[in-house]
Amino acid sequence: MFVSAWQEDDQGIRDADLENPAEKFLKEAENGNIDFLKTALEADPSLLSVTDEDGYTALHRAAYNNHLDAVSFLLEQGANAEARTKQGWTPLHSAANWGNYEIIGRLITHGVDVNARSSGSVTVSAEFFVFIRSVLIYTLLGASSSDK
């Protein structure tokens, strides 16, 4: 079973089968390996639309791992910027969840739906707010403990 790289629990997670071209493509997008992505797409353009078991595309993976060059490359190659995971997340949700503001900007300038809602009706702005709130709490807790 191949599941998303950032699933919170470890149950059912296994390493990607790097002999499988689709899994290798997703993994290299997650790592931001543009040279590999270029070569792989030249050999098999259909890789642009592969997903993992949870519906994450190469664009989702590059977006949540903050690989701006890979996101830009995948968009230039025609990646579906509105692709949805099984939970209804777009690549923009993925970027917002991890606070990847440069990716957010790149996707917005590409024309993605900034009002997209997940299957649970979560907006992109709500995802970004949760990230910012977490950073703020962490910062404040760190500051208060270092003040002692």
Tab-separated table of C-alpha atoms in Angstrom:
chain	number	residue	atom	x	y	z
A	1	MET	CA	0.000	0.000	0.000
A	2	PHE	CA	1.420	3.397	-0.994
A	3	VAL	CA	0.094	6.297	1.051
A	4	SER	CA	0.808	9.976	1.261
A	5	ALA	CA	4.172	10.894	2.678
A	6	TRP	CA	2.752	13.053	5.417
A	7	GLN	CA	0.011	10.870	6.826
A	8	GLU	CA	0.085	11.430	10.580
A	9	ASP	CA	0.084	7.833	11.740
A	10	ASP	CA	2.604	5.233	10.682
A	11	GLN	CA	0.121	2.399	10.243
A	12	GLY	CA	0.111	1.133	6.685
A	13	ILE	CA	2.967	3.359	5.556
A	14	ARG	CA	5.730	1.795	3.556
A	15	ASP	CA	8.579	3.141	1.526
A	16	ALA	CA	7.803	3.959	-2.073
A	17	ASP	CA	8.549	1.234	-4.601
A	18	LEU	CA	11.156	3.178	-6.528
A	19	GLU	CA	11.104	0.559	-9.290
A	20	ASN	CA	7.546	1.670	-10.033
A	21	PRO	CA	7.749	4.712	-12.367
A	22	ALA	CA	4.645	6.369	-10.885
A	23	GLU	CA	5.835	6.027	-7.297
A	24	LYS	CA	9.328	7.184	-8.240
A	25	PHE	CA	7.869	10.234	-10.018
A	26	LEU	CA	5.798	11.192	-6.969
A	27	LYS	CA	8.773	10.717	-4.646
A	28	GLU	CA	11.063	12.840	-6.816
A	29	ALA	CA	8.427	15.593	-7.018
A	30	GLU	CA	8.267	15.489	-3.234
A	31	ASN	CA	12.062	15.888	-3.183
A	32	GLY	CA	12.036	18.688	-5.774
A	33	ASN	CA	14.217	16.758	-8.240
A	34	ILE	CA	13.448	18.721	-11.409
A	35	ASP	CA	16.064	16.955	-13.525
A	36	PHE	CA	14.385	13.633	-12.812
A	37	LEU	CA	10.912	15.085	-13.412
A	38	LYS	CA	11.974	16.447	-16.814
A	39	THR	CA	13.527	13.173	-17.917
A	40	ALA	CA	10.602	11.105	-16.651
A	41	LEU	CA	7.995	13.289	-18.385
A	42	GLU	CA	9.910	13.165	-21.658
A	43	ALA	CA	9.755	9.375	-21.466
A	44	ASP	CA	6.164	9.174	-20.196
A	45	PRO	CA	3.988	12.327	-20.169
A	46	SER	CA	1.166	10.424	-18.439
A	47	LEU	CA	3.178	10.550	-15.203
A	48	LEU	CA	1.957	14.119	-14.776
A	49	SER	CA	-1.453	12.801	-13.723
A	50	VAL	CA	-0.457	9.944	-11.392
A	51	THR	CA	-1.650	9.991	-7.792
A	52	ASP	CA	-0.855	8.097	-4.647
A	53	GLU	CA	-3.462	6.089	-2.780
A	54	ASP	CA	-4.782	9.236	-1.094
A	55	GLY	CA	-5.055	11.167	-4.350
A	56	TYR	CA	-1.980	13.368	-3.943
A	57	THR	CA	-0.361	14.328	-7.234
A	58	ALA	CA	3.229	15.311	-7.916
A	59	LEU	CA	2.063	18.935	-7.713
A	60	HIS	CA	0.539	18.388	-4.254
A	61	ARG	CA	3.780	16.813	-3.075
A	62	ALA	CA	6.029	19.536	-4.470
A	63	ALA	CA	3.667	22.131	-2.964
A	64	TYR	CA	3.619	20.726	0.557
A	65	ASN	CA	7.392	20.252	0.571
A	66	ASN	CA	7.945	23.848	-0.565
A	67	HIS	CA	9.735	23.137	-3.851
A	68	LEU	CA	8.950	26.288	-5.822
A	69	ASP	CA	10.975	25.327	-8.903
A	70	ALA	CA	9.301	21.914	-9.061
A	71	VAL	CA	5.844	23.468	-8.645
A	72	SER	CA	6.580	25.949	-11.440
A	73	PHE	CA	7.915	23.207	-13.701
A	74	LEU	CA	4.916	20.941	-13.113
A	75	LEU	CA	2.512	23.813	-13.799
A	76	GLU	CA	4.383	24.661	-17.017
A	77	GLN	CA	4.027	21.030	-18.075
A	78	GLY	CA	0.264	21.179	-17.573
A	79	ALA	CA	-0.211	19.671	-14.114
A	80	ASN	CA	-3.775	20.030	-12.884
A	81	ALA	CA	-3.570	22.868	-10.368
A	82	GLU	CA	-7.102	22.067	-9.168
A	83	ALA	CA	-6.510	18.319	-8.634
A	84	ARG	CA	-8.283	16.987	-5.551
A	85	THR	CA	-7.164	14.387	-3.038
A	86	LYS	CA	-9.621	11.947	-1.499
A	87	GLN	CA	-10.174	14.575	1.207
A	88	GLY	CA	-10.774	17.255	-1.416
A	89	TRP	CA	-7.487	19.073	-0.914
A	90	THR	CA	-6.021	21.015	-3.809
A	91	PRO	CA	-2.288	21.731	-4.134
A	92	LEU	CA	-3.133	25.163	-2.687
A	93	HIS	CA	-4.532	23.515	0.464
A	94	SER	CA	-1.301	21.516	0.734
A	95	ALA	CA	0.869	24.622	0.466
A	96	ALA	CA	-1.303	26.574	2.916
A	97	ASN	CA	-1.299	23.776	5.481
A	98	TRP	CA	2.492	23.956	5.664
A	99	GLY	CA	2.725	27.748	5.383
A	100	ASN	CA	4.565	27.659	2.069
A	101	TYR	CA	3.759	31.228	1.076
A	102	GLU	CA	5.909	31.297	-2.078
A	103	ILE	CA	4.084	28.233	-3.361
A	104	ILE	CA	0.763	29.828	-2.415
A	105	GLY	CA	1.729	32.901	-4.443
A	106	ARG	CA	2.821	30.825	-7.438
A	107	LEU	CA	-0.409	28.830	-7.462
A	108	ILE	CA	-2.520	31.979	-7.111
A	109	THR	CA	-0.720	33.687	-10.004
A	110	HIS	CA	-1.405	30.522	-12.004
A	111	GLY	CA	-5.102	31.162	-11.416
A	112	VAL	CA	-6.175	28.513	-8.903
A	113	ASP	CA	-9.445	28.840	-7.023
A	114	VAL	CA	-8.523	30.609	-3.788
A	115	ASN	CA	-11.971	29.815	-2.379
A	116	ALA	CA	-11.630	26.054	-2.864
A	117	ARG	CA	-13.080	23.981	-0.046
A	118	SER	CA	-12.004	20.504	0.964
A	119	SER	CA	-14.485	17.663	1.417
A	120	GLY	CA	-14.739	18.797	5.039
A	121	SER	CA	-15.506	22.328	3.810
A	122	VAL	CA	-12.102	23.647	4.939
A	123	THR	CA	-10.943	26.681	3.003
A	124	VAL	CA	-7.391	27.445	1.983
A	125	SER	CA	-7.369	30.536	4.203
A	126	ALA	CA	-8.423	28.406	7.191
A	127	GLU	CA	-5.527	26.009	6.540
A	128	PHE	CA	-3.080	28.901	6.380
A	129	PHE	CA	-4.529	30.443	9.543
A	130	VAL	CA	-4.014	27.179	11.445
A	131	PHE	CA	-0.374	27.165	10.336
A	132	ILE	CA	0.165	30.820	11.335
A	133	ARG	CA	-1.552	30.253	14.686
A	134	SER	CA	0.708	27.265	15.383
A	135	VAL	CA	3.825	29.272	14.559
A	136	LEU	CA	2.656	32.129	16.761
A	137	ILE	CA	1.927	29.831	19.716
A	138	TYR	CA	5.268	28.067	19.295
A	139	THR	CA	7.071	31.411	19.093
A	140	LEU	CA	5.305	32.801	22.147
A	141	LEU	CA	5.937	29.656	24.172
A	142	GLY	CA	9.582	29.685	23.137
A	143	ALA	CA	9.915	33.359	23.996
A	144	SER	CA	8.269	32.953	27.393
A	145	SER	CA	10.444	29.987	28.355
A	146	SER	CA	13.630	31.768	27.276
A	147	ASP	CA	12.657	34.860	29.299
A	148	LYS	CA	12.958	32.925	32.561
